[in-house]
Amino acid sequence: MDRRWALRLGLVASWAATAVALSGVARNVNFGKLQGGYLFPEVNRRRRAFAEAQPELASKVISLGIGDTTQPIPEHILSGLVEGASKLGTREGYSGYGAEQGNSALRERIAQYVYKGKVSADEVFVSDGAKCDIARLQLMFGSGVTSAVQDPSYPVYVDTSVMMGQTGTVDDKGQFAGLVYMPCLPENDFFPDLENTPRADVYYFCSPNNPTGAVATRAQLEALVARARADGSIVVFDAAYAPFIRTPGVPKSIFDIDGAETCCIEVNSFSKYAGFTGVRLGWTVVPAALEYADGFKVRDDFNRVMTTAFNGASNVVQNGGLACLTDEGMAEIDTLIEYYLGNAEILRGLADDLDLKHYGGLDSPYVFLDLNGKNSWDVFSAVLEEAQVVTIPGAGFGPSGLPFLRLSAFAPRAACEEARDRISKLPHIFH
């Protein structure tokens, strides 16, 4: 045997003899701060545990939980996806890597169809969804910023702030040090008391809101923009549920507010528009006018994140996005939205059956039930055990959500009707 190979084999044997079961790499301390599992996988874990413990009831379980669409993708929009896939089978239509910022035609159509020209195509970044873009924005902002979140709020805003190292540890109230919590409850119309909110560098705000179903008025959003401009802060506005707004005069975008282009970023998604939860397509708008304290354009940094950490949304999926943003596609989207809003009306009726105060469900797919001080995890468990219906405990959205339960209208109509029938017979759970 060659002497050099013998030496190498000897080293391998030596390394093998001293190998340990654990790596020598230290865990990211910020992940150690996170509390339990992410909300929705935890809900699914409890659902699976229930099914394993009571297999005879597993097939009866109805989900009013995770906001996952259930209706088929409509014909015209589906034809765009099919066409996009078919192109890949031809020499003329085949395409490989595309622009990381997105198909130029789709960026232009988003600017025109969604924003009516209030933003330009070069301010639109097409992606695989709003949730992913929130994480990318956090990567761009880094660990040195102070973030503010609505309480209760979509868990991604909090968890990504923790992961990025923007926070300290959690206290006995369930709040992370270094993160600004903005209570949004019935007594303040689910809108933060901005006068008494500490300054933050980045404010995360969602309307229509997940989980409360509340929709911010024009006056409220004007106040939010004014506060951000006065403080030199940035608002990350999550408009993923904007197409559910039917009330005239209610803004569907933060860019409906004058001055927002100097202090706001908007994330959005086709998930709830067109049933693309499993297809994955969204976008983020970063205005050219938005600058850091040193005058550098925020858009240019986000562009760097996208070109470095993302290879662009699927060509097939973007072709489906183009089909969404046509007159035929928008008509199909309106039909889908009306279907889910009809479900929301059934769930509002369930709340009335139980004589519970409730919020949302009008310009939103979520109905937020006031549990009169009861712990929402306890109610979640009781409803699952006794009615075989999955809901979402408000506690998973932050400390202020503890006495609330979220119901999702993203279910088949018959499932919503059956859930109402089952749960309305169990008032003792809620009173």
Short mmCIF file of C-alpha atoms in Angstrom, two decimals:
data_model
loop_
_atom_site.label_atom_id
_atom_site.label_comp_id
_atom_site.label_asym_id
_atom_site.label_seq_id
_atom_site.Cartn_x
_atom_site.Cartn_y
_atom_site.Cartn_z
CA MET A 1 0.00 0.00 0.00
CA ASP A 2 1.23 3.49 -0.81
CA ARG A 3 2.69 5.04 2.37
CA ARG A 4 0.63 8.21 1.95
CA TRP A 5 -2.60 6.21 1.80
CA ALA A 6 -1.57 4.23 4.85
CA LEU A 7 -1.05 7.46 6.76
CA ARG A 8 -4.46 8.73 5.65
CA LEU A 9 -6.16 5.50 6.66
CA GLY A 10 -4.43 5.72 9.99
CA LEU A 11 -5.79 9.21 10.50
CA VAL A 12 -9.30 8.06 9.58
CA ALA A 13 -9.06 5.24 12.09
CA SER A 14 -7.83 7.66 14.72
CA TRP A 15 -10.66 10.08 14.03
CA ALA A 16 -13.20 7.25 14.15
CA ALA A 17 -11.88 6.11 17.52
CA THR A 18 -12.27 9.57 19.02
CA ALA A 19 -15.61 10.46 17.38
CA VAL A 20 -18.33 11.77 19.68
CA ALA A 21 -22.09 11.50 19.32
CA LEU A 22 -22.57 15.29 19.29
CA SER A 23 -21.11 17.86 16.92
CA GLY A 24 -18.81 20.54 18.23
CA VAL A 25 -20.96 23.32 16.76
CA ALA A 26 -22.71 25.59 19.22
CA ARG A 27 -26.44 26.11 18.74
CA ASN A 28 -27.65 29.54 17.70
CA VAL A 29 -28.62 30.99 21.08
CA ASN A 30 -31.54 32.88 19.55
CA PHE A 31 -33.30 29.65 18.62
CA GLY A 32 -33.06 28.63 22.24
CA LYS A 33 -35.22 31.63 23.14
CA LEU A 34 -38.18 30.45 21.04
CA GLN A 35 -41.15 29.15 22.97
CA GLY A 36 -42.19 25.60 22.07
CA GLY A 37 -43.04 24.81 18.48
CA TYR A 38 -44.45 27.14 15.85
CA LEU A 39 -48.20 27.51 16.41
CA PHE A 40 -49.67 25.73 13.40
CA PRO A 41 -47.46 22.61 13.52
CA GLU A 42 -48.32 22.39 17.24
CA VAL A 43 -52.04 22.48 16.40
CA ASN A 44 -51.50 19.71 13.84
CA ARG A 45 -49.52 17.70 16.38
CA ARG A 46 -52.42 17.86 18.82
CA ARG A 47 -54.84 16.90 16.06
CA ARG A 48 -52.72 13.84 15.19
CA ALA A 49 -52.48 12.88 18.86
CA PHE A 50 -56.28 13.04 19.14
CA ALA A 51 -56.68 10.86 16.03
CA GLU A 52 -54.21 8.29 17.36
CA ALA A 53 -55.90 8.18 20.75
CA GLN A 54 -59.41 7.96 19.29
CA PRO A 55 -59.08 6.45 15.79
CA GLU A 56 -62.81 5.84 15.56
CA LEU A 57 -63.34 9.63 15.53
CA ALA A 58 -60.45 10.58 13.27
CA SER A 59 -62.53 10.66 10.09
CA LYS A 60 -65.06 13.00 11.70
CA VAL A 61 -62.56 15.79 12.37
CA ILE A 62 -63.38 19.13 10.71
CA SER A 63 -60.74 21.84 10.45
CA LEU A 64 -61.58 25.49 11.04
CA GLY A 65 -57.97 25.98 11.99
CA ILE A 66 -55.05 26.79 9.73
CA GLY A 67 -55.92 29.30 7.02
CA ASP A 68 -55.43 26.84 4.18
CA THR A 69 -57.71 27.26 1.17
CA THR A 70 -59.85 24.28 0.18
CA GLN A 71 -61.61 25.21 -3.06
CA PRO A 72 -60.12 24.07 -6.40
CA ILE A 73 -58.12 26.55 -8.45
CA PRO A 74 -60.57 28.08 -10.97
CA GLU A 75 -60.49 27.13 -14.64
CA HIS A 76 -58.90 30.21 -16.21
CA ILE A 77 -56.24 30.55 -13.52
CA LEU A 78 -55.54 26.81 -13.74
CA SER A 79 -55.09 27.13 -17.49
CA GLY A 80 -52.24 29.56 -16.85
CA LEU A 81 -50.48 26.99 -14.67
CA VAL A 82 -51.05 24.26 -17.26
CA GLU A 83 -49.74 26.50 -20.04
CA GLY A 84 -46.69 27.36 -17.96
CA ALA A 85 -45.90 23.68 -17.43
CA SER A 86 -46.55 22.81 -21.10
CA LYS A 87 -44.10 25.45 -22.30
CA LEU A 88 -41.29 23.60 -20.56
CA GLY A 89 -41.86 20.63 -22.90
CA THR A 90 -41.12 22.63 -26.05
CA ARG A 91 -37.92 24.10 -27.44
CA GLU A 92 -39.61 27.41 -28.07
CA GLY A 93 -41.23 27.67 -24.65
CA TYR A 94 -38.57 26.19 -22.40
CA SER A 95 -37.05 28.52 -19.83
CA GLY A 96 -34.49 27.98 -17.09
CA TYR A 97 -33.50 30.44 -14.40
CA GLY A 98 -35.48 33.63 -14.52
CA ALA A 99 -34.91 37.02 -12.94
CA GLU A 100 -34.73 36.71 -9.16
CA GLN A 101 -37.03 39.75 -8.88
CA GLY A 102 -39.70 38.01 -10.96
CA ASN A 103 -41.08 37.84 -14.49
CA SER A 104 -41.14 41.41 -15.81
CA ALA A 105 -44.65 40.98 -17.26
CA LEU A 106 -45.97 39.76 -13.89
CA ARG A 107 -44.29 42.61 -12.01
CA GLU A 108 -45.91 45.07 -14.39
CA ARG A 109 -49.30 43.42 -14.06
CA ILE A 110 -49.13 43.47 -10.24
CA ALA A 111 -48.29 47.17 -10.38
CA GLN A 112 -51.26 47.88 -12.64
CA TYR A 113 -53.97 45.39 -11.55
CA VAL A 114 -53.37 45.41 -7.81
CA TYR A 115 -52.00 48.92 -7.24
CA LYS A 116 -53.58 50.79 -10.18
CA GLY A 117 -50.21 52.30 -11.05
CA LYS A 118 -49.49 53.62 -7.53
CA VAL A 119 -46.28 51.59 -7.55
CA SER A 120 -43.96 50.84 -10.44
CA ALA A 121 -42.93 47.41 -11.70
CA ASP A 122 -39.33 47.87 -10.57
CA GLU A 123 -40.57 48.25 -6.98
CA VAL A 124 -42.28 44.82 -7.10
CA PHE A 125 -40.36 41.68 -6.10
CA VAL A 126 -42.11 38.41 -6.96
CA SER A 127 -41.49 35.56 -4.51
CA ASP A 128 -42.74 32.26 -3.13
CA GLY A 129 -45.01 33.94 -0.58
CA ALA A 130 -45.45 36.68 1.99
CA LYS A 131 -44.29 34.51 4.90
CA CYS A 132 -40.96 33.84 3.19
CA ASP A 133 -40.58 37.53 2.37
CA ILE A 134 -41.08 38.52 6.00
CA ALA A 135 -38.09 36.34 6.85
CA ARG A 136 -36.11 37.92 4.01
CA LEU A 137 -36.96 41.39 5.26
CA GLN A 138 -35.76 40.39 8.71
CA LEU A 139 -32.51 39.17 7.15
CA MET A 140 -32.16 42.57 5.50
CA PHE A 141 -32.92 44.57 8.67
CA GLY A 142 -30.58 42.45 10.78
CA SER A 143 -30.18 42.11 14.52
CA GLY A 144 -29.68 45.77 15.37
CA VAL A 145 -33.24 47.04 14.89
CA THR A 146 -36.13 47.24 17.34
CA SER A 147 -39.31 45.67 15.97
CA ALA A 148 -42.92 46.26 17.02
CA VAL A 149 -45.75 43.77 16.59
CA GLN A 150 -49.48 43.83 17.12
CA ASP A 151 -50.58 41.72 20.07
CA PRO A 152 -52.14 39.37 19.12
CA SER A 153 -50.43 38.92 15.75
CA TYR A 154 -49.28 36.42 13.15
CA PRO A 155 -46.48 34.46 14.89
CA VAL A 156 -43.98 34.90 12.03
CA TYR A 157 -43.31 38.53 12.97
CA VAL A 158 -42.31 37.59 16.51
CA ASP A 159 -40.45 34.37 15.79
CA THR A 160 -38.31 35.83 13.01
CA SER A 161 -37.44 38.79 15.23
CA VAL A 162 -36.27 36.35 17.88
CA MET A 163 -34.33 34.23 15.38
CA MET A 164 -32.54 37.30 14.07
CA GLY A 165 -31.31 38.21 17.54
CA GLN A 166 -33.39 41.36 17.95
CA THR A 167 -34.79 40.28 21.33
CA GLY A 168 -33.85 39.13 24.78
CA THR A 169 -35.51 36.23 26.54
CA VAL A 170 -39.20 35.77 27.19
CA ASP A 171 -40.76 36.92 30.48
CA ASP A 172 -43.48 35.33 32.60
CA LYS A 173 -46.11 37.17 30.54
CA GLY A 174 -44.91 35.52 27.34
CA GLN A 175 -43.32 38.69 25.96
CA PHE A 176 -39.77 38.96 24.64
CA ALA A 177 -37.50 41.66 25.98
CA GLY A 178 -36.51 44.17 23.33
CA LEU A 179 -39.67 43.64 21.26
CA VAL A 180 -42.38 46.30 21.32
CA TYR A 181 -45.87 44.82 21.82
CA MET A 182 -48.82 46.88 20.61
CA PRO A 183 -52.02 45.61 22.29
CA CYS A 184 -54.83 45.37 19.73
CA LEU A 185 -58.02 44.39 21.53
CA PRO A 186 -61.75 45.19 21.39
CA GLU A 187 -61.39 48.15 23.75
CA ASN A 188 -59.12 49.97 21.26
CA ASP A 189 -60.87 48.68 18.11
CA PHE A 190 -57.94 46.31 17.52
CA PHE A 191 -55.71 49.25 16.60
CA PRO A 192 -52.63 50.19 18.66
CA ASP A 193 -52.57 53.21 20.93
CA LEU A 194 -49.86 54.94 18.92
CA GLU A 195 -49.49 57.85 21.34
CA ASN A 196 -48.41 55.47 24.09
CA THR A 197 -46.44 53.03 21.93
CA PRO A 198 -42.66 53.22 22.32
CA ARG A 199 -40.72 54.04 19.18
CA ALA A 200 -39.60 51.09 17.07
CA ASP A 201 -37.49 50.95 13.93
CA VAL A 202 -39.83 48.53 12.17
CA TYR A 203 -43.58 48.15 12.77
CA TYR A 204 -45.28 44.96 11.54
CA PHE A 205 -48.95 45.56 10.81
CA CYS A 206 -51.54 43.30 9.16
CA SER A 207 -54.93 44.35 7.77
CA PRO A 208 -57.29 42.56 7.40
CA ASN A 209 -55.74 41.15 10.51
CA ASN A 210 -54.73 37.63 11.26
CA PRO A 211 -55.99 36.49 13.76
CA THR A 212 -58.54 39.10 14.87
CA GLY A 213 -60.24 39.70 11.52
CA ALA A 214 -60.15 43.44 12.23
CA VAL A 215 -59.75 45.81 9.29
CA ALA A 216 -57.99 49.15 9.71
CA THR A 217 -59.83 52.27 8.55
CA ARG A 218 -58.32 54.96 6.36
CA ALA A 219 -57.98 57.27 9.35
CA GLN A 220 -56.16 54.59 11.33
CA LEU A 221 -53.72 53.86 8.54
CA GLU A 222 -53.12 57.57 8.05
CA ALA A 223 -52.20 57.76 11.74
CA LEU A 224 -49.85 54.77 11.36
CA VAL A 225 -48.08 56.34 8.39
CA ALA A 226 -47.86 59.70 10.16
CA ARG A 227 -46.29 58.04 13.20
CA ALA A 228 -43.75 56.17 11.08
CA ARG A 229 -42.79 59.31 9.18
CA ALA A 230 -42.45 61.32 12.38
CA ASP A 231 -40.23 58.66 13.96
CA GLY A 232 -38.19 57.83 10.87
CA SER A 233 -39.46 54.24 11.12
CA ILE A 234 -40.51 51.65 8.55
CA VAL A 235 -43.90 49.90 8.44
CA VAL A 236 -44.01 46.36 7.03
CA PHE A 237 -47.65 46.09 5.97
CA ASP A 238 -49.05 42.59 5.46
CA ALA A 239 -51.92 42.80 2.96
CA ALA A 240 -52.34 39.07 2.31
CA TYR A 241 -56.10 39.25 3.04
CA ALA A 242 -56.79 42.47 1.13
CA PRO A 243 -59.15 40.93 -1.47
CA PHE A 244 -61.62 40.11 1.31
CA ILE A 245 -62.30 43.81 1.86
CA ARG A 246 -65.72 44.61 0.45
CA THR A 247 -66.64 47.73 2.43
CA PRO A 248 -66.34 50.81 0.20
CA GLY A 249 -63.63 53.28 1.19
CA VAL A 250 -61.57 50.84 3.28
CA PRO A 251 -57.95 50.77 2.03
CA LYS A 252 -56.70 47.51 0.55
CA SER A 253 -53.10 48.66 0.46
CA ILE A 254 -50.92 50.87 2.61
CA PHE A 255 -50.04 52.68 -0.61
CA ASP A 256 -53.58 54.03 -0.69
CA ILE A 257 -52.30 56.36 2.03
CA ASP A 258 -50.44 59.53 1.06
CA GLY A 259 -46.80 59.49 2.08
CA ALA A 260 -46.62 55.71 2.56
CA GLU A 261 -44.05 55.38 -0.19
CA THR A 262 -41.47 57.08 2.05
CA CYS A 263 -41.92 54.79 5.06
CA CYS A 264 -43.68 51.55 4.10
CA ILE A 265 -43.06 48.13 2.60
CA GLU A 266 -45.96 45.87 1.63
CA VAL A 267 -46.02 42.07 1.47
CA ASN A 268 -48.79 40.21 -0.31
CA SER A 269 -49.61 36.80 -1.71
CA PHE A 270 -51.70 34.90 -4.23
CA SER A 271 -52.36 32.23 -1.58
CA LYS A 272 -55.72 33.55 -0.45
CA TYR A 273 -56.49 35.35 -3.72
CA ALA A 274 -56.48 32.26 -5.91
CA GLY A 275 -56.03 29.19 -3.75
CA PHE A 276 -52.24 29.20 -4.21
CA THR A 277 -51.38 28.06 -0.67
CA GLY A 278 -49.69 24.97 -2.09
CA VAL A 279 -48.64 26.59 -5.35
CA ARG A 280 -46.59 29.35 -3.62
CA LEU A 281 -46.51 32.81 -5.19
CA GLY A 282 -46.38 36.23 -3.57
CA TRP A 283 -44.71 39.59 -3.80
CA THR A 284 -43.23 42.45 -1.84
CA VAL A 285 -43.30 46.13 -2.79
CA VAL A 286 -40.31 48.21 -1.71
CA PRO A 287 -40.72 51.79 -2.94
CA ALA A 288 -37.81 53.56 -4.55
CA ALA A 289 -38.48 56.55 -2.27
CA LEU A 290 -37.83 54.52 0.91
CA GLU A 291 -34.33 55.19 2.23
CA TYR A 292 -32.20 54.37 5.25
CA ALA A 293 -30.87 57.03 7.59
CA ASP A 294 -27.76 57.33 5.40
CA GLY A 295 -29.78 57.87 2.21
CA PHE A 296 -29.17 54.38 0.79
CA LYS A 297 -32.24 52.90 -0.91
CA VAL A 298 -33.90 50.08 1.02
CA ARG A 299 -35.01 48.59 -2.29
CA ASP A 300 -31.39 48.03 -3.32
CA ASP A 301 -30.67 46.02 -0.17
CA PHE A 302 -33.80 43.92 -0.63
CA ASN A 303 -32.75 43.34 -4.21
CA ARG A 304 -29.42 42.07 -2.89
CA VAL A 305 -31.19 39.66 -0.54
CA MET A 306 -33.36 38.33 -3.36
CA THR A 307 -30.50 37.89 -5.81
CA THR A 308 -28.28 36.27 -3.19
CA ALA A 309 -30.69 34.00 -1.32
CA PHE A 310 -33.41 33.28 -3.90
CA ASN A 311 -33.41 31.95 -7.47
CA GLY A 312 -36.80 33.36 -8.36
CA ALA A 313 -40.33 31.99 -8.20
CA SER A 314 -41.20 29.01 -10.38
CA ASN A 315 -41.71 29.89 -14.04
CA VAL A 316 -44.79 27.67 -14.09
CA VAL A 317 -46.29 29.37 -11.06
CA GLN A 318 -45.61 32.85 -12.37
CA ASN A 319 -47.53 31.94 -15.52
CA GLY A 320 -50.44 31.13 -13.22
CA GLY A 321 -49.97 34.52 -11.57
CA LEU A 322 -50.30 36.21 -14.95
CA ALA A 323 -53.60 34.37 -15.48
CA CYS A 324 -54.83 35.61 -12.09
CA LEU A 325 -54.29 39.22 -13.07
CA THR A 326 -56.61 39.32 -16.05
CA ASP A 327 -60.26 40.27 -16.18
CA GLU A 328 -61.22 36.57 -16.27
CA GLY A 329 -58.85 35.70 -13.45
CA MET A 330 -60.01 38.54 -11.22
CA ALA A 331 -63.64 37.48 -11.74
CA GLU A 332 -62.73 33.96 -10.62
CA ILE A 333 -60.91 35.37 -7.58
CA ASP A 334 -64.00 37.39 -6.65
CA THR A 335 -66.10 34.21 -6.80
CA LEU A 336 -63.67 32.42 -4.48
CA ILE A 337 -63.62 35.31 -2.03
CA GLU A 338 -67.42 35.48 -1.91
CA TYR A 339 -67.54 31.75 -1.18
CA TYR A 340 -65.24 32.07 1.82
CA LEU A 341 -67.02 35.18 3.07
CA GLY A 342 -70.23 33.14 2.95
CA ASN A 343 -68.52 30.61 5.19
CA ALA A 344 -67.49 33.41 7.53
CA GLU A 345 -71.13 34.42 7.85
CA ILE A 346 -71.97 30.88 8.97
CA LEU A 347 -69.22 31.06 11.61
CA ARG A 348 -70.49 34.43 12.80
CA GLY A 349 -73.85 32.71 13.17
CA LEU A 350 -72.19 30.06 15.33
CA ALA A 351 -70.89 32.78 17.63
CA ASP A 352 -74.40 34.20 17.86
CA ASP A 353 -75.76 30.71 18.65
CA LEU A 354 -73.35 30.57 21.59
CA ASP A 355 -74.10 34.15 22.65
CA LEU A 356 -70.42 35.06 22.34
CA LYS A 357 -68.98 38.41 21.40
CA HIS A 358 -67.15 38.05 18.13
CA TYR A 359 -65.11 40.11 15.69
CA GLY A 360 -64.07 39.91 12.05
CA GLY A 361 -65.72 37.79 9.39
CA LEU A 362 -67.09 40.71 7.39
CA ASP A 363 -64.11 41.93 5.35
CA SER A 364 -62.03 39.01 6.56
CA PRO A 365 -62.03 35.18 6.49
CA TYR A 366 -61.40 34.95 10.24
CA VAL A 367 -63.90 35.12 13.08
CA PHE A 368 -62.41 35.91 16.49
CA LEU A 369 -64.43 34.65 19.46
CA ASP A 370 -64.24 36.27 22.90
CA LEU A 371 -64.08 33.42 25.44
CA ASN A 372 -65.00 35.53 28.46
CA GLY A 373 -61.62 35.03 30.09
CA LYS A 374 -61.29 31.30 29.44
CA ASN A 375 -57.92 29.90 28.37
CA SER A 376 -58.05 29.36 24.61
CA TRP A 377 -55.89 26.21 24.69
CA ASP A 378 -58.39 24.67 27.12
CA VAL A 379 -61.30 25.58 24.85
CA PHE A 380 -59.38 24.32 21.79
CA SER A 381 -58.95 20.93 23.50
CA ALA A 382 -62.58 20.73 24.61
CA VAL A 383 -63.92 21.59 21.15
CA LEU A 384 -61.65 18.99 19.57
CA GLU A 385 -62.59 16.32 22.09
CA GLU A 386 -66.35 16.94 22.18
CA ALA A 387 -67.11 18.27 18.68
CA GLN A 388 -64.16 16.93 16.68
CA VAL A 389 -63.52 20.41 15.28
CA VAL A 390 -60.06 21.97 15.03
CA THR A 391 -59.87 25.66 15.86
CA ILE A 392 -56.91 27.95 16.63
CA PRO A 393 -56.25 29.18 20.19
CA GLY A 394 -55.67 32.91 20.37
CA ALA A 395 -52.87 32.26 22.87
CA GLY A 396 -50.71 31.16 19.95
CA PHE A 397 -50.79 34.70 18.55
CA GLY A 398 -49.40 36.41 21.63
CA PRO A 399 -50.25 37.08 25.29
CA SER A 400 -53.26 39.26 24.49
CA GLY A 401 -54.81 36.46 22.47
CA LEU A 402 -55.15 34.09 25.43
CA PRO A 403 -58.93 34.53 25.96
CA PHE A 404 -59.87 34.33 22.26
CA LEU A 405 -60.42 31.57 19.70
CA ARG A 406 -59.95 31.97 15.94
CA LEU A 407 -62.22 30.26 13.43
CA SER A 408 -61.16 30.05 9.79
CA ALA A 409 -63.61 30.25 6.90
CA PHE A 410 -61.19 28.40 4.61
CA ALA A 411 -63.19 25.18 4.66
CA PRO A 412 -65.82 23.54 2.47
CA ARG A 413 -69.29 25.01 2.97
CA ALA A 414 -70.73 21.74 4.27
CA ALA A 415 -67.91 21.50 6.83
CA CYS A 416 -68.70 24.98 8.16
CA GLU A 417 -72.38 24.13 8.47
CA GLU A 418 -71.63 20.83 10.23
CA ALA A 419 -69.15 22.51 12.58
CA ARG A 420 -71.77 25.10 13.49
CA ASP A 421 -74.29 22.39 14.20
CA ARG A 422 -71.91 20.41 16.41
CA ILE A 423 -70.38 23.26 18.39
CA SER A 424 -73.63 25.15 18.96
CA LYS A 425 -74.85 22.14 20.99
CA LEU A 426 -71.95 22.57 23.43
CA PRO A 427 -72.47 25.96 25.09
CA HIS A 428 -71.03 24.63 28.38
CA ILE A 429 -67.56 24.75 26.84
CA PHE A 430 -67.78 28.51 26.45
CA HIS A 431 -69.77 29.61 29.49
#
